[in-house]
Short mmCIF file of C-alpha atoms in Angstrom, two decimals:
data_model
loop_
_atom_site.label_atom_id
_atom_site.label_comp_id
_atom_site.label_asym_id
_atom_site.label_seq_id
_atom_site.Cartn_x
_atom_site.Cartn_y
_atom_site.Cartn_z
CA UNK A 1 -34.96 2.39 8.17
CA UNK A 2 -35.23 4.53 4.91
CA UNK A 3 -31.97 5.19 2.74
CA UNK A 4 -30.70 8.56 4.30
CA UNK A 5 -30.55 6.86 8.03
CA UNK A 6 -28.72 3.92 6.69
CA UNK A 7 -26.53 6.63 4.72
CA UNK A 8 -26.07 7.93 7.73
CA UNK A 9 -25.21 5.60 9.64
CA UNK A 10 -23.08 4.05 7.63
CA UNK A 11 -20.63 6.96 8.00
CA UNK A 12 -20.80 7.23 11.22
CA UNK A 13 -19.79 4.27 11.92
CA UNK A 14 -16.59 4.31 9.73
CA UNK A 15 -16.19 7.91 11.29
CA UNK A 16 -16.31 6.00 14.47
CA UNK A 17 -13.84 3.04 13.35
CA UNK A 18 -11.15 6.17 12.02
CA UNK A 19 -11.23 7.35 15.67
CA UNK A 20 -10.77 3.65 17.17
CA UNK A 21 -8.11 2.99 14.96
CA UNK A 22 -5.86 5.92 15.96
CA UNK A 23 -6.92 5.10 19.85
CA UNK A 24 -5.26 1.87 18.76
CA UNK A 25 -2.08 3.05 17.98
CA UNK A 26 -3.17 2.51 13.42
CA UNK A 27 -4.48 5.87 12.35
CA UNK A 28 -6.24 6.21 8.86
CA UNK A 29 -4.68 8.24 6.61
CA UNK A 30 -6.85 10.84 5.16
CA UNK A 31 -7.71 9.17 2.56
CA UNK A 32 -8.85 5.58 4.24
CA UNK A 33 -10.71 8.09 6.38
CA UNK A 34 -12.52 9.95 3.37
CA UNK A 35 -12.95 7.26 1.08
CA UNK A 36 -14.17 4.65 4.01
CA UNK A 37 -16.63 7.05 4.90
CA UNK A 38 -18.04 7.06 1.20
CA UNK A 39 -17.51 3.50 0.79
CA UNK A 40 -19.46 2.74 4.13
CA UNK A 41 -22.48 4.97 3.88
CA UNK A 42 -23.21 3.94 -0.14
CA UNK A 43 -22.78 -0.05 1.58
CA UNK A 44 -25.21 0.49 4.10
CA UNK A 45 -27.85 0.80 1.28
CA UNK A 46 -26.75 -2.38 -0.41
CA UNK A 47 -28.85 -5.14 1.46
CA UNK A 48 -31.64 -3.29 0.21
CA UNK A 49 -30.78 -4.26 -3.16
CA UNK A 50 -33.94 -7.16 -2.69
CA UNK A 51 -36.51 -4.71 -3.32
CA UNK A 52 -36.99 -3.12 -6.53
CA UNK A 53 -37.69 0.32 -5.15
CA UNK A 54 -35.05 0.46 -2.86
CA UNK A 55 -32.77 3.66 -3.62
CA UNK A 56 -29.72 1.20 -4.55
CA UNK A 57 -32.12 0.04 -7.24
CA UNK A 58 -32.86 2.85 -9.10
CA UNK A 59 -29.18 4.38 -8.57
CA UNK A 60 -27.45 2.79 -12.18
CA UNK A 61 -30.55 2.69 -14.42
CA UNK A 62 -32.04 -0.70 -15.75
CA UNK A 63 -28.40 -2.61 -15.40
CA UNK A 64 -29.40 -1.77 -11.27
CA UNK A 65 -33.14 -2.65 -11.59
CA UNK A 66 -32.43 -6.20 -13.66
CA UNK A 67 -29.33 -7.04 -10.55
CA UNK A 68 -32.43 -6.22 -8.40
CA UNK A 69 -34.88 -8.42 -9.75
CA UNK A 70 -32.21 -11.21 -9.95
CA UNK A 71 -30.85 -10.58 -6.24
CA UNK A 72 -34.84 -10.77 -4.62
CA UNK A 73 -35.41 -14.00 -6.81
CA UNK A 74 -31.96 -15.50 -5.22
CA UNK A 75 -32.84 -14.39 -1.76
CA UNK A 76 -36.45 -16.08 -2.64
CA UNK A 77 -35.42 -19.12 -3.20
CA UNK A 78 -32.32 -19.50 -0.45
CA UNK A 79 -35.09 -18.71 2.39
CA UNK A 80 -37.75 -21.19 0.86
CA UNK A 81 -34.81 -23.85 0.63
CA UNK A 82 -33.45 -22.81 4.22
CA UNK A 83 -37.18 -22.62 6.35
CA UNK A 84 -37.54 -24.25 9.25
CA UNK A 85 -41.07 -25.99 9.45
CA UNK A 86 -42.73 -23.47 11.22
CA UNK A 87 -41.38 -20.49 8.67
CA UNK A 88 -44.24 -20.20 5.96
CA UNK A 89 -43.03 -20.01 2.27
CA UNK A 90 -42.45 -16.57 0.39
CA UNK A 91 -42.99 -15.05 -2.74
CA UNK A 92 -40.39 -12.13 -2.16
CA UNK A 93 -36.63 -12.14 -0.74
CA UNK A 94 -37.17 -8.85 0.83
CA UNK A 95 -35.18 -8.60 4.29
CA UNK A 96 -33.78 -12.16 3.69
CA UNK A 97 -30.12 -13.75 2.18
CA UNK A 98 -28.91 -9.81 1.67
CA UNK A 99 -30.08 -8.96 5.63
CA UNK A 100 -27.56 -11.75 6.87
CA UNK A 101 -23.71 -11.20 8.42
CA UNK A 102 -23.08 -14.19 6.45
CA UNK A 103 -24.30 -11.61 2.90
CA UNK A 104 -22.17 -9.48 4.13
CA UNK A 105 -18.96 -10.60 5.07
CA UNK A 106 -18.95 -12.84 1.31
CA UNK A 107 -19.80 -9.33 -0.52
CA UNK A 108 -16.67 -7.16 1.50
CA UNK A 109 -14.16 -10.65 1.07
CA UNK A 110 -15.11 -10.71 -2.51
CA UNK A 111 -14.52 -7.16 -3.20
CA UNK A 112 -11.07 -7.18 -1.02
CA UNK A 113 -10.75 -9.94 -3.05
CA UNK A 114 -11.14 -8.48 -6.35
CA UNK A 115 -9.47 -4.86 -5.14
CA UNK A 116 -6.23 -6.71 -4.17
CA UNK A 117 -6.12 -9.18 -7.83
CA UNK A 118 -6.99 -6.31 -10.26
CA UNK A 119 -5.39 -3.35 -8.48
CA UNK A 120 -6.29 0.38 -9.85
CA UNK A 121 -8.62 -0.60 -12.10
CA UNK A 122 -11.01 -2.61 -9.61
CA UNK A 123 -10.27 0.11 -7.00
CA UNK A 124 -12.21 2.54 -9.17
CA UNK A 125 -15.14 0.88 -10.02
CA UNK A 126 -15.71 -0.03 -6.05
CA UNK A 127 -15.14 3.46 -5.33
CA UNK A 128 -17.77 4.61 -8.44
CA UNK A 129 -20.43 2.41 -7.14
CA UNK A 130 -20.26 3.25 -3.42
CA UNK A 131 -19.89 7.42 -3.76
CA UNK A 132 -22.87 6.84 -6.49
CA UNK A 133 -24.69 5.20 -3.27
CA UNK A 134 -23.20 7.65 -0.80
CA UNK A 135 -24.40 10.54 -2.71
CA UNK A 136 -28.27 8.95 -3.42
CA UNK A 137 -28.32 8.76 0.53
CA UNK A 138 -26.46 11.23 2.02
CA UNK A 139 -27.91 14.01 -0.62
CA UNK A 140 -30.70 12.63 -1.25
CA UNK A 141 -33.38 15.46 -2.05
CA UNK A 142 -30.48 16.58 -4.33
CA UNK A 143 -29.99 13.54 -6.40
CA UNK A 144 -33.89 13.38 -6.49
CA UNK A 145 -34.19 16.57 -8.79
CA UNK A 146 -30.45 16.21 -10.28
CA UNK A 147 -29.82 13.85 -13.48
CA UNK A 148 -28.42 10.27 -12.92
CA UNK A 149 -26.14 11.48 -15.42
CA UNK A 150 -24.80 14.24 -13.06
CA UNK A 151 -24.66 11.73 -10.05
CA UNK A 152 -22.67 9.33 -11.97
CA UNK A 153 -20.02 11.94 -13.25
CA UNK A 154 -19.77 13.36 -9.45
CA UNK A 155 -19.19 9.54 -8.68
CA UNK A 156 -16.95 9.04 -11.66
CA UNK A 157 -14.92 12.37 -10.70
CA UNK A 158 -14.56 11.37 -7.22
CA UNK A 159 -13.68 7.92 -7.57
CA UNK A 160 -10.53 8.50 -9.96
CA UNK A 161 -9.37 11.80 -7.52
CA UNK A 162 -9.34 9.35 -4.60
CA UNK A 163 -8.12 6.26 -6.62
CA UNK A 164 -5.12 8.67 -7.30
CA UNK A 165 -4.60 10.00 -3.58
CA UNK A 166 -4.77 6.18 -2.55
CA UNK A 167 -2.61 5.30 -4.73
CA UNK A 168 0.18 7.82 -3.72
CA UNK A 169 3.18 6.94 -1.13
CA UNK A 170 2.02 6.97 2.02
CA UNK A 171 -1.89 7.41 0.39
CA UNK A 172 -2.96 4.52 2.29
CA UNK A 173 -3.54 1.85 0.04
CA UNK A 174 -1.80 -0.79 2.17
CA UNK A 175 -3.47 0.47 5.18
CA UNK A 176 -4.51 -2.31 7.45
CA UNK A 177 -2.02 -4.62 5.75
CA UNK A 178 1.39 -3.78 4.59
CA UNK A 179 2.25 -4.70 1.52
CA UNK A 180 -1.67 -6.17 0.04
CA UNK A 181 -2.30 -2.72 -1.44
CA UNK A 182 -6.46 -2.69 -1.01
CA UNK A 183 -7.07 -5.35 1.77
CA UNK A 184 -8.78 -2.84 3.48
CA UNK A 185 -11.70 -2.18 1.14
CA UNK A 186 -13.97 -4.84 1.98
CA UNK A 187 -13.73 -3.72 5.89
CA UNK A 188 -16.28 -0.65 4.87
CA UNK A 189 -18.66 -2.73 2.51
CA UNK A 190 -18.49 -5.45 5.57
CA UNK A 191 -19.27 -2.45 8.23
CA UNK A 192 -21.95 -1.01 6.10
CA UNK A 193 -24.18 -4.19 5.55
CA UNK A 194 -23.51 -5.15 8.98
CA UNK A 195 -24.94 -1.24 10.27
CA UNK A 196 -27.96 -1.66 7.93
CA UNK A 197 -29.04 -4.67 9.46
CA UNK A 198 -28.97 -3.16 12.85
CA UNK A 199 -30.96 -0.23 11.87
CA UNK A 200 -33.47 -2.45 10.31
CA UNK A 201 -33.10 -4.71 13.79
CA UNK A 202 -34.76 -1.44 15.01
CA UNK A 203 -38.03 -1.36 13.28
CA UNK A 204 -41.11 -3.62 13.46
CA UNK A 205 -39.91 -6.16 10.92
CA UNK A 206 -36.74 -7.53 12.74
CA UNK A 207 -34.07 -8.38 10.48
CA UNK A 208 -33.28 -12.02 10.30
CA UNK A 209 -29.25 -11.25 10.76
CA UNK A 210 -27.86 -14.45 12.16
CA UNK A 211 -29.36 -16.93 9.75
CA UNK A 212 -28.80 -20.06 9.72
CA UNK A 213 -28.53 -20.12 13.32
CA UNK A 214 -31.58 -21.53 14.59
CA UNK A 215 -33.51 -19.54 16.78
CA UNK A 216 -36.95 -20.14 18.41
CA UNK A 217 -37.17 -22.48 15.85
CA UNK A 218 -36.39 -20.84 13.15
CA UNK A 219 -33.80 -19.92 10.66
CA UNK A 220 -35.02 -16.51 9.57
CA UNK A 221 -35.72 -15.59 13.11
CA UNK A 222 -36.25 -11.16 13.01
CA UNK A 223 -33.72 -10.35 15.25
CA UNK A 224 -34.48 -6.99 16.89
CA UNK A 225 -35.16 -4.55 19.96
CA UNK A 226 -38.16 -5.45 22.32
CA UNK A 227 -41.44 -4.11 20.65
CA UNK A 228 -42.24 -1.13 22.67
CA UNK A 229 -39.15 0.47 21.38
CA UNK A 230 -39.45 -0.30 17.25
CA UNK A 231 -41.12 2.00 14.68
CA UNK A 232 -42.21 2.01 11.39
CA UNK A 233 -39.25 2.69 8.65
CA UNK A 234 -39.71 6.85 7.84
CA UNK A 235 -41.50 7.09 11.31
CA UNK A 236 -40.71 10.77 13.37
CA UNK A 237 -38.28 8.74 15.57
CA UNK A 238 -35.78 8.11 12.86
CA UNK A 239 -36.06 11.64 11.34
CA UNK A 240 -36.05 13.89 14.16
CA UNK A 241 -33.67 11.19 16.92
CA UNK A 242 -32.18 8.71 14.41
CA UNK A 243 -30.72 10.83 12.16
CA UNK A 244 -29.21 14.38 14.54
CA UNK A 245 -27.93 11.27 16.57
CA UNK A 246 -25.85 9.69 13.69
CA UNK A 247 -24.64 12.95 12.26
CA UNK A 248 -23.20 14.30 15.41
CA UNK A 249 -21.71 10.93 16.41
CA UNK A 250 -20.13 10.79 12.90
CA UNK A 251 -18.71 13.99 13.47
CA UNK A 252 -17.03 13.32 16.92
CA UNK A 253 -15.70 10.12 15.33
CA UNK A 254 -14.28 12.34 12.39
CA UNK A 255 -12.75 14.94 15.06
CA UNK A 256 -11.45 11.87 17.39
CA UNK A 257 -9.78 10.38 14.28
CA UNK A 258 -8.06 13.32 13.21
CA UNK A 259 -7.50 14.74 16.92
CA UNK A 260 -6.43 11.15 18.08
CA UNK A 261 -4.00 10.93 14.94
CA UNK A 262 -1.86 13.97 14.60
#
């Protein structure tokens, strides 16, 4: 899928979480709820981060394009280490290491991880990144024909206002687990990747999602739905089904979660 669908999706999905939670007897505060949601849809963009042109690529300038190049040649040379026989050898780590659930739960542990040792501080640059993200796929015609400059500052802006609410009593900074202020962080970045790789699981390539569990005899098996029902990333399907269907199941989630926890 193209970046506004995973976006999308992404926030949906935490939309949908914030409504399970409070079915579950842990509501989100409104802050977990409004900063997940950010969090989640700029992390569903992240696995694309092996492709130069992705969206995620482009979003910080060159520091974004060189952590590009270097993730694709990582993911490169884990699959060519990692093939089974019958997998031939490639020259690109598109849809590979950074399309796995193993990617994705080491990227949300080590930013939980890194949240809970450094506090504030940490807290805001994982917030900057992610609304940076949200905003190149949830608005993305805007941040087209805006400035990065202007993207960053709305990202910059945003991040310290909800590093502040967070970090109020009762903000919800120790949501999820009393008394490890920012555990929960990582749960959105997890969620996101983990979404992505679904909605690529859609389209003709498969997504290779459980590696290294050997399937069909291979370890970068493309996971997906049976063929008659994938299509093309940017095909009508996800722009005119996709896409309504995530928005109004993000909002029900939104309205459950706030209806669910008063």
């Amino acid at each position: 899928m193209m970046g506004p669908a995973h976006s999308l999706s992404g926030a949906a999905a935490w939309l949908g979480l914030g409504a399970a939670a409070a079915a579950w007897d842990r509501p989100m505060p409104w802050t977990v709820l409004v900063a997940g949601t950010l969090i989640c849809a700029g992390a569903a963009l992240a696995p694309d981060l092996d492709q130069k042109s992705a969206t995620i690529s482009r979003a910080f300038g060159p520091l974004s394009k060189l952590l590009a190049a270097a993730i694709d040649k990582l993911s490169e040379a884990v699959y060519n280490a990692t093939r089974a026989k019958g997998e031939r050898r490639r020259t690109g780590g598109h849809r590979t290491l950074t399309h796995t659930w193993i990617w994705a739960v080491l990227v949300g542990a080590g930013f939980s991880a890194a949240a809970v040792a450094w506090g504030r501080w940490a807290v805001l640059v994982i917030l900057f990144v992610h609304v940076v993200l949200a905003v190149e796929g949830l608005l993305w015609r805007m941040a087209r024909v805006s400035s990065d400059v202007l993207v960053w500052l709305l990202g910059a802006t945003s991040a310290w206002l909800l590093a502040g609410a967070l970090n109020e009593p009762g903000g919800g900074a120790d949501w999820l687990a009393d008394g490890r202020p920012y555990l929960w962080l990582g749960v959105p970045i997890v969620l996101g990747s983990v979404v992505h790789t679904l909605g690529d699981a859609l389209t003709v390539s498969g997504c290779p999602m459980l590696w290294p569990l050997p399937i069909a005899g291979k370890r970068w098996y493309p996971l997906g739905t049976p063929r008659f029902m994938r299509f093309r990333a940017g095909a009508w399907v996800e722009n005119r089904v996709l896409m309504p269907a995530f928005m109004l199941l993000g909002a029900a989630g939104g309205v459950g979660a706030v209806v669910l926890a008063a």
